[in-house]
Coordinates of C-alpha atoms and ligand atoms in Angstrom, one line a residue:
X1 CA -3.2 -29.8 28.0
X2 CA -3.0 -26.7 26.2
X3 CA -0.3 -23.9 28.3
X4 CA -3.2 -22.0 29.3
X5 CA -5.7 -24.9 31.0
X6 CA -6.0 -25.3 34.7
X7 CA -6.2 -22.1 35.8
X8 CA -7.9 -21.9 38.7
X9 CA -10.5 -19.3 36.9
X10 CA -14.0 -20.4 36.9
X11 CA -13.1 -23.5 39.2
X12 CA -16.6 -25.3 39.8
X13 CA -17.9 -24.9 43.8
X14 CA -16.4 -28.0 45.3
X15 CA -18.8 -30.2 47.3
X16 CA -18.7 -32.5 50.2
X17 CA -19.9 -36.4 50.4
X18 CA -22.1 -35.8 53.1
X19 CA -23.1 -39.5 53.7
X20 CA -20.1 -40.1 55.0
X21 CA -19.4 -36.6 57.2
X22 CA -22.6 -35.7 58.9
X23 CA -23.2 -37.0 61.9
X24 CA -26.6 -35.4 63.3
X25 CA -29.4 -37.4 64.3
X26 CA -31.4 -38.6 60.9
X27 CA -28.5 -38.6 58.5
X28 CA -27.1 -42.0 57.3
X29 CA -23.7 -41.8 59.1
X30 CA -25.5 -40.3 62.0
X31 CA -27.8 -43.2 62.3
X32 CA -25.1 -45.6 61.7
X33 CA -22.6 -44.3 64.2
X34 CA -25.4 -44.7 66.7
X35 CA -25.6 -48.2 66.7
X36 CA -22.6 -48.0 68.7
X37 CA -21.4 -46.8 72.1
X38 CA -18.8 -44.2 72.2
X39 CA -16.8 -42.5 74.7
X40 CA -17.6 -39.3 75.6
X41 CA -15.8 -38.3 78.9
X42 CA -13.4 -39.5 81.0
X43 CA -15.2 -41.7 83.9
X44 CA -14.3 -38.4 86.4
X45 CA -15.9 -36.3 83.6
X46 CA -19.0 -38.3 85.3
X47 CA -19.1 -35.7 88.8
X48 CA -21.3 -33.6 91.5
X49 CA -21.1 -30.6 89.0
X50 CA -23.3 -30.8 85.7
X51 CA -20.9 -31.2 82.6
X52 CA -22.1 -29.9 79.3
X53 CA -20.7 -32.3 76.7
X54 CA -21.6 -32.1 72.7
X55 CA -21.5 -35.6 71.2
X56 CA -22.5 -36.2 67.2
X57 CA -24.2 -32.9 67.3
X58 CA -26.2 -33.4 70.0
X59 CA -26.0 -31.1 73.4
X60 CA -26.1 -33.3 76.7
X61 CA -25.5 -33.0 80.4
X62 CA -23.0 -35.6 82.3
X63 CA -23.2 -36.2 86.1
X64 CA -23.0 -38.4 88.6
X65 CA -25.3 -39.3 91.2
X66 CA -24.5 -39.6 94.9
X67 CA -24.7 -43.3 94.4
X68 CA -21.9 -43.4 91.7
X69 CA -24.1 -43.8 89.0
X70 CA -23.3 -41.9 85.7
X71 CA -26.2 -39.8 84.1
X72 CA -26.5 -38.3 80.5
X73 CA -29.8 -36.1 79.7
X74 CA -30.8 -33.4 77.3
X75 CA -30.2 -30.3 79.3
X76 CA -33.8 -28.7 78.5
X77 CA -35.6 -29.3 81.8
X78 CA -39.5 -31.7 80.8
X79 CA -41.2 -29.4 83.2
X80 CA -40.7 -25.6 81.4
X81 CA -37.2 -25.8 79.9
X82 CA -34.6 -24.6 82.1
X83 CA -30.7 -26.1 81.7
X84 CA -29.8 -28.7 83.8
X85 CA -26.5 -27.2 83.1
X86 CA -27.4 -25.1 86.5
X87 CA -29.0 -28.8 88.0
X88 CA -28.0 -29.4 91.4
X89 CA -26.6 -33.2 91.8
X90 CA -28.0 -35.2 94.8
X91 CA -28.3 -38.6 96.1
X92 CA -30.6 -39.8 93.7
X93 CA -30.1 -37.7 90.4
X94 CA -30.2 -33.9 89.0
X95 CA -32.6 -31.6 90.7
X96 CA -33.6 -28.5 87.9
X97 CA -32.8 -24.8 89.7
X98 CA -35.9 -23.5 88.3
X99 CA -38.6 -25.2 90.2
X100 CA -36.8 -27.9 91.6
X101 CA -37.8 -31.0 89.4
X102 CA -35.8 -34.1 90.1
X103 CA -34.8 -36.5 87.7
X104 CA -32.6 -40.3 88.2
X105 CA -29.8 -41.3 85.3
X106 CA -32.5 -42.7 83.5
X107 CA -34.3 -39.7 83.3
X108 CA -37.5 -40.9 85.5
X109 CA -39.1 -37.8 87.6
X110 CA -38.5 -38.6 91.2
X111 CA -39.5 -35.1 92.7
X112 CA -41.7 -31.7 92.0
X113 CA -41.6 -30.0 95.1
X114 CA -44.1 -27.1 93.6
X115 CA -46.8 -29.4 93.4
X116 CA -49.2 -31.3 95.9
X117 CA -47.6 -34.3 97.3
X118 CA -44.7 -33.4 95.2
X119 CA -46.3 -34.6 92.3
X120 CA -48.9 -36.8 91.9
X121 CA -48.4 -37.4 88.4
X122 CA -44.9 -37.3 88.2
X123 CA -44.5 -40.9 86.3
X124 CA -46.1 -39.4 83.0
X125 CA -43.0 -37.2 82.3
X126 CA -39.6 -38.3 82.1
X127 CA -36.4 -36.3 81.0
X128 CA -34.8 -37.7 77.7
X129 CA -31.5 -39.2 78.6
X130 CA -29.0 -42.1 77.3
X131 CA -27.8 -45.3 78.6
X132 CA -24.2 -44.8 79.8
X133 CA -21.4 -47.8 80.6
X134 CA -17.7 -47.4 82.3
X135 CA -15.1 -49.3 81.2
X136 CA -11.6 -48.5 81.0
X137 CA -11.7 -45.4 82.7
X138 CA -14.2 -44.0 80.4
X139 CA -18.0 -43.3 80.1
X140 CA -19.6 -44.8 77.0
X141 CA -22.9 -43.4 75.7
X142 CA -25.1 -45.4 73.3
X143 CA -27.3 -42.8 71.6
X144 CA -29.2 -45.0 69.3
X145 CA -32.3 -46.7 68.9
X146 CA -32.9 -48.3 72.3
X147 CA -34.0 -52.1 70.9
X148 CA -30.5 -51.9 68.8
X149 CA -28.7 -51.6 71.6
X150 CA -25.4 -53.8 71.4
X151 CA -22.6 -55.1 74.0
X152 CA -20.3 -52.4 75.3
X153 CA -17.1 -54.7 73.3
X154 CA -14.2 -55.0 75.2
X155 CA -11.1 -54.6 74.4
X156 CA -8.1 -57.7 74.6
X157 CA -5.1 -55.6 74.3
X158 CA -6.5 -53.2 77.2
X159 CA -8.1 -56.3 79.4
X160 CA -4.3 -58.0 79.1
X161 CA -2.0 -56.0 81.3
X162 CA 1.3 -57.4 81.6
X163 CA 3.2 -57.3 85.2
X164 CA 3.3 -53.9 86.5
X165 CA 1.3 -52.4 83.7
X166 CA -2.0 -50.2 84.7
X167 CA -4.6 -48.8 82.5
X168 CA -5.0 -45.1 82.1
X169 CA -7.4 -42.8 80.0
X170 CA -6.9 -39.4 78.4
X171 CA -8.8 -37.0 76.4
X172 CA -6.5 -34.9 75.3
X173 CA -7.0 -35.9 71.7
X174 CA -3.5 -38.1 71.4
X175 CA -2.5 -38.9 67.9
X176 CA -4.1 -35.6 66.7
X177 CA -1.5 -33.3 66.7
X178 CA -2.9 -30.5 68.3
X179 CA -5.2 -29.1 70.9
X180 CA -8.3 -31.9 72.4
X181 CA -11.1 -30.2 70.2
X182 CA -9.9 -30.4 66.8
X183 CA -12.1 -28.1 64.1
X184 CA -12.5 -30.5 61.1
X185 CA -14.9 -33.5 60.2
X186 CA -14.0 -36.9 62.2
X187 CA -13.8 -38.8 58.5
X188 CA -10.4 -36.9 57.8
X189 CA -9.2 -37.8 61.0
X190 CA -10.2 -41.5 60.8
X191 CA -9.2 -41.8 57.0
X192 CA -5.6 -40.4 58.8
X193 CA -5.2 -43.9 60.1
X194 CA -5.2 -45.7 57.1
X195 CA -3.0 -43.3 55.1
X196 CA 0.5 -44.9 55.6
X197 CA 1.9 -43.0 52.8
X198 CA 1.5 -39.4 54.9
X199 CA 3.9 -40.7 57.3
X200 CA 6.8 -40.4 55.9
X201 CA 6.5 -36.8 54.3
X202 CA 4.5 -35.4 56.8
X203 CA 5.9 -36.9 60.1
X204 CA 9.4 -37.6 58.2
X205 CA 9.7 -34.7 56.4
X206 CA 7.5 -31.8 57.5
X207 CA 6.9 -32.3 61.1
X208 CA 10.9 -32.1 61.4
X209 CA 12.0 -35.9 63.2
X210 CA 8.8 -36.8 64.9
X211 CA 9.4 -40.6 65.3
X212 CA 12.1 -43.2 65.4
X213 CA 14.3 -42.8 62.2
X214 CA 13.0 -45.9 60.1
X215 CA 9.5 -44.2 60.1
X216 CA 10.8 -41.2 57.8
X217 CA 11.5 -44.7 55.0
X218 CA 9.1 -45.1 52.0
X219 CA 6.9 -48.1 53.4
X220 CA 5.9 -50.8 51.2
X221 CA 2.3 -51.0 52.1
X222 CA -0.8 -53.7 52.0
X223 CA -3.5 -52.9 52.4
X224 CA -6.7 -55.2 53.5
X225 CA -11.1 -55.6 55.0
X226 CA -11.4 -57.0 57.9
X227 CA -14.7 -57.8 59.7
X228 CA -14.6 -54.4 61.5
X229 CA -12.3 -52.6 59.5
X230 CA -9.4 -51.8 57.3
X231 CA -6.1 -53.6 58.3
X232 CA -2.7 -51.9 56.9
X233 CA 0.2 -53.8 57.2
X234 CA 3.7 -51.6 56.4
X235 CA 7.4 -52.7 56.4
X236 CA 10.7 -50.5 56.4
X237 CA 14.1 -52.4 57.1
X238 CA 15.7 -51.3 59.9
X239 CA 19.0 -49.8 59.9
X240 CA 20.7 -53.8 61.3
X241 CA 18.8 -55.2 58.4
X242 CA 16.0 -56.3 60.7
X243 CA 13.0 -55.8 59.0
X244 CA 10.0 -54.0 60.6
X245 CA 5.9 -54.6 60.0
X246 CA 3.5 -52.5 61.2
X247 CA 0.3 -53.7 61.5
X248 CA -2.6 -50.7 61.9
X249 CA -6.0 -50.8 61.8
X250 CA -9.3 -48.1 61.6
X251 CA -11.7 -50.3 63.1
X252 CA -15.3 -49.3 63.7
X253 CA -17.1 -47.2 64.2
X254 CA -14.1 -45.3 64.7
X255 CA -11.3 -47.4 66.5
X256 CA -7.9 -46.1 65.6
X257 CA -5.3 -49.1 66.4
X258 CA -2.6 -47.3 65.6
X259 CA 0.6 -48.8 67.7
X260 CA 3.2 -46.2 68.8
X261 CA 5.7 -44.9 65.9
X262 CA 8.3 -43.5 68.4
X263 CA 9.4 -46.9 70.3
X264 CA 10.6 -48.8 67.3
X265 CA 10.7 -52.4 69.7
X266 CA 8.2 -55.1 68.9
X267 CA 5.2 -55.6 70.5
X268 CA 1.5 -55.8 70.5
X269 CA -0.3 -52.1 70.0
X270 CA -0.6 -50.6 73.9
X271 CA -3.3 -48.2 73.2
X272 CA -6.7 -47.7 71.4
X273 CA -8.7 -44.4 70.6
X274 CA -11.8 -43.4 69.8
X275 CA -12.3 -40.3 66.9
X276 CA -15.4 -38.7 68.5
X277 CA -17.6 -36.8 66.3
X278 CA -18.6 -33.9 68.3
X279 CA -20.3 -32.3 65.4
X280 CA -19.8 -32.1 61.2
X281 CA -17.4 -30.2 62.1
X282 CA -15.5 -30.9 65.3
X283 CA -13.9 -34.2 66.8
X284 CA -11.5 -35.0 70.0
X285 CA -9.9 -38.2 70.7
X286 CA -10.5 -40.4 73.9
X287 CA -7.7 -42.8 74.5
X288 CA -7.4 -45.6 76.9
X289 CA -3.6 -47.4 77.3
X290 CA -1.4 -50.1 78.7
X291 CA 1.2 -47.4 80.8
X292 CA 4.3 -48.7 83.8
X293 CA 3.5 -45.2 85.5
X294 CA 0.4 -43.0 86.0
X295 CA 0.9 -40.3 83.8
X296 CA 3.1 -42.1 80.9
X297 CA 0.1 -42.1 78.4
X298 CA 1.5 -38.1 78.0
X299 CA 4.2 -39.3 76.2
X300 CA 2.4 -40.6 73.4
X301 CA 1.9 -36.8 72.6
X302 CA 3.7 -36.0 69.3
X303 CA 6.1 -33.2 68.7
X304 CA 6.8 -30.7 65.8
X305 CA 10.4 -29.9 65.8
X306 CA 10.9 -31.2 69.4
X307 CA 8.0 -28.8 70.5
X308 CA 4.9 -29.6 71.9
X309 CA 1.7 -28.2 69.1
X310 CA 0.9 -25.4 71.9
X311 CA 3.9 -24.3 72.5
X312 CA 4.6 -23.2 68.1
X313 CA 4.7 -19.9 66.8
X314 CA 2.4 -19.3 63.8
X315 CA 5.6 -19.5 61.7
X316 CA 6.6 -22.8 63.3
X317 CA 3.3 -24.1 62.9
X318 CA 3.9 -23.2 59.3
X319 CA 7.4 -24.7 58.7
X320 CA 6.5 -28.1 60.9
X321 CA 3.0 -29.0 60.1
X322 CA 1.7 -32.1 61.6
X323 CA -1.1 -34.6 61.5
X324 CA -3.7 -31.0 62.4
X325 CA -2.1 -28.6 60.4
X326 CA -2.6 -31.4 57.4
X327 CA -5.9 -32.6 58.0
X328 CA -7.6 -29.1 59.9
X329 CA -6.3 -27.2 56.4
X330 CA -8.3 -29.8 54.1
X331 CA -11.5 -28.0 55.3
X332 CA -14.4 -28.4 58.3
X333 CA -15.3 -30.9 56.1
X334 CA -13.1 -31.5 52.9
X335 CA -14.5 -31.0 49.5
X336 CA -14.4 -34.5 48.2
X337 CA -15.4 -33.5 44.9
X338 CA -12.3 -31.9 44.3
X339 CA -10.0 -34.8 45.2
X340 CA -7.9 -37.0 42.8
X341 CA -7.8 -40.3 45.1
X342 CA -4.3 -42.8 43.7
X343 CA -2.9 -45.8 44.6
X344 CA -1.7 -45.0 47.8
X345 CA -5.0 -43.6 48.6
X346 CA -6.4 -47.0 49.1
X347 CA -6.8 -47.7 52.2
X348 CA -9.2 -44.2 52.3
X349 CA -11.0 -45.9 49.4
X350 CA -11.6 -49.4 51.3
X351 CA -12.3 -47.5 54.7
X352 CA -14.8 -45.1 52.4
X353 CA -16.7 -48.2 50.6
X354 CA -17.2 -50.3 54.2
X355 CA -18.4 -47.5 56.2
X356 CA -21.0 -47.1 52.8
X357 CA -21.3 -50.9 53.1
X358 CA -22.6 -50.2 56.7
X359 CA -24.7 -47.2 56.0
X360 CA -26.6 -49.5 53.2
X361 CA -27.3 -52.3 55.8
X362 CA -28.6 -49.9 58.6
X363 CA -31.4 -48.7 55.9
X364 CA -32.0 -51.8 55.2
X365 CA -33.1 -52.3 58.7
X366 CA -30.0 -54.6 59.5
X367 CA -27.2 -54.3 61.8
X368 CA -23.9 -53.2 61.4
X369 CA -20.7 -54.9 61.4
X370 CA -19.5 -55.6 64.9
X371 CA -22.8 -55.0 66.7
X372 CA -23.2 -57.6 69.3
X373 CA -26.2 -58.5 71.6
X374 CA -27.6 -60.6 74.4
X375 CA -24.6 -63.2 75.7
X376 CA -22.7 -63.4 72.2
X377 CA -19.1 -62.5 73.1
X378 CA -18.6 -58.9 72.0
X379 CA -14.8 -58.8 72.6
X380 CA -12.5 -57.0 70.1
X381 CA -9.2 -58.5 69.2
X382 CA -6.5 -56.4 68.4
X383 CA -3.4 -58.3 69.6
X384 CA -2.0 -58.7 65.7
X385 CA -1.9 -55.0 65.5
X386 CA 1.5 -53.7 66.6
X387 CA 5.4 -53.1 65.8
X388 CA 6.6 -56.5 64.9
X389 CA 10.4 -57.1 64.0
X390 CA 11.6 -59.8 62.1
X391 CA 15.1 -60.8 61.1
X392 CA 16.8 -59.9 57.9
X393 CA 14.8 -61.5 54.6
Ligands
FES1 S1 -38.1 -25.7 84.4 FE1 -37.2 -27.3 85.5 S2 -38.4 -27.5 87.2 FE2 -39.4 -25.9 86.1
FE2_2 FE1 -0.1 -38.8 61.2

């Protein structure tokens, strides 16, 4: 390079893979993430009073029923188009304030009071909606093709709970740094997971002592495809000589198995999240966790210089990024033409090429990886994930 090259004169508009990022209804990663259920509100979320909620670009109402049942429509009323956002919630489903149409969870007309025997032929219409499932304190939606509808998995590390342990849910976007709706494409959040090498210069440098001290070492990383995912392994000695191997995973559609950096004691990963794209360029991050005491999953909450994200000045948030200063400031959605990908991007790479793997076999009219249906056994096993510490080599 001659002195003068570089300059950032005449720099070329940088572009985004959009494969990968978008997530609206019709684009490949759209279509594949709906092959799966994802969370999308806490099961109380799931109330009397009409929730708006925004899920892979798509704007839906959540209620419940006065039977307990969960219900997910499109907010534009079948009859003339009024928001179920103002719906009243009765026994039997969501009654529209405009004229009073009724519809069930599953989006069948019960009710048109306007109309002679209220409705005669109210079984034509019925009001678009989504199949919903609770497990593990949260509601799962499946948004996809109704006759690809898999198996709710479960979950072994969250169906195990050891004596005194109870489950708990939060949607306070854990593990991303910042506030619960984070302004940037899920795919930098998810790619996150797999980028041990961030950890110790962000969180062991920037982020001024964020975990226990070993996780500020250089980690000697592997890196490896799973059926469902990519699987980093990572070891730092500990200050006895005790060695210590992480074992992470980004699972999908877009588990993050990421056990907790702050305990430094071995043992099998005690939470999972979910990276919801809310749109190209929004996410949040439901969490479900193994806790001793209501309340405890809070303290999973990472700090920047021993303060909470909310709680930073704008210079603060300047002199101790974290995990959302990092990934928020690569873009809404990152210009991927302008990267320079090394070895230590890898894991990135090999999460990159099998969600592409996937998008190529939905096209092809196939199924994704870890799409399960009828009575196969849909269970997830993440019990090798975790802080694991070994003696001295
Ligand atoms: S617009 Fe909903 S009942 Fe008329
Ligand atoms: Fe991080």
């Amino acid at each position: 390079m001659t002195m003068d090259e570089g300059t950032a004169y005449g720099l070329a508009p940088a572009t985004s893979d959009r494969e990968l990022t978008e997530v609206g209804a019709g684009t490949p990663m759209g279509e594949l993430l709906r092959r799966y259920w994802h969370p999308i509100g806490l099961a109380a979320d799931a109330g009397s009073v009409p929730r708006p909620v925004r899920v892979l670009g798509e704007d839906l109402i959540l209620f419940r029923d006065g039977q307990g049942r969960p219900g997910l429509v499109h907010p534009r009323c079948a009859h003339r188009g009024a928001s179920l956002y103002y719906g009243r919630v009765e026994q039997e489903g969501i009654r529209c304030c405009y004229h009073g149409w009724m519809f069930a969870v599953d989006g069948r007309c019960l009710d048109q009071p306007c109309e002679p025997e209220g409705g005669q032929l109210k079984d034509n219409v019925r009001q678009p909606w989504y199949p919903l499932e609770e497990r593990y304190d949260l509601v799962f939606a499946y948004l996809g093709p109704p006759d690809r509808k898999p198996l709710l998995p479960r979950i072994d590390v969250l169906d195990e709970l050891g004596p005194g342990e109870t489950l708990e849910a939060d949607d306070s976007s854990l593990g991303g740094g910042g506030p619960p709706i984070i302004p940037c494409n899920w795919l930098q959040h998810f790619e996150n997971v797999v980028d041990s090498f961030h950890v110790p210069i962000l969180h062991g440098v920037f982020s001024g002592h964020q975990f226990v001290p070993a996780m500020a070492q250089m980690p000697q990383v592997e890196w490896s495809v799973t059926e469902r995912g990519v699987r980093v392994e990572s070891w730092r000695t500990l200050d006895d000589g005790r060695r210590l191997r992480r074992v992470t995973e980004a699972a999908l559609p877009t588990l993050r198995v990421v056990p907790s950096p702050r305990l430094g004691r071995s043992g099998v990963v005690e939470s999972i999240g979910w990276v919801l794209p809310i749109d190209d360029r929004h996410f949040r991050i439901y969490v479900a966790g193994r806790v001793e005491q209501p309340g405890d999953i809070g303290r999973m909450r990472s700090k920047m210089n021993g303060k909470f994200w909310w709680e930073l000045s704008e210079a603060e948030h300047r002199q101790f990024p974290g995990d959302y200063e990092a990934q928020v400031s690569q873009g809404a959605i990152t210009a991927h033409s302008a990267e320079h990908l090394r070895t230590s991007d890898r894991g990135v790479a090999l999460l990159r090429r099998l969600l592409r793997e996937q998008l190529r076999r939905v096209a092809a009219g196939d199924d994704p990886a870890c799409v399960v249906r009828g009575d196969g056994d849909a269970t997830l096993h993440f019990a090798n994930c975790g802080n694991f510490i070994t003696a001295p080599a």
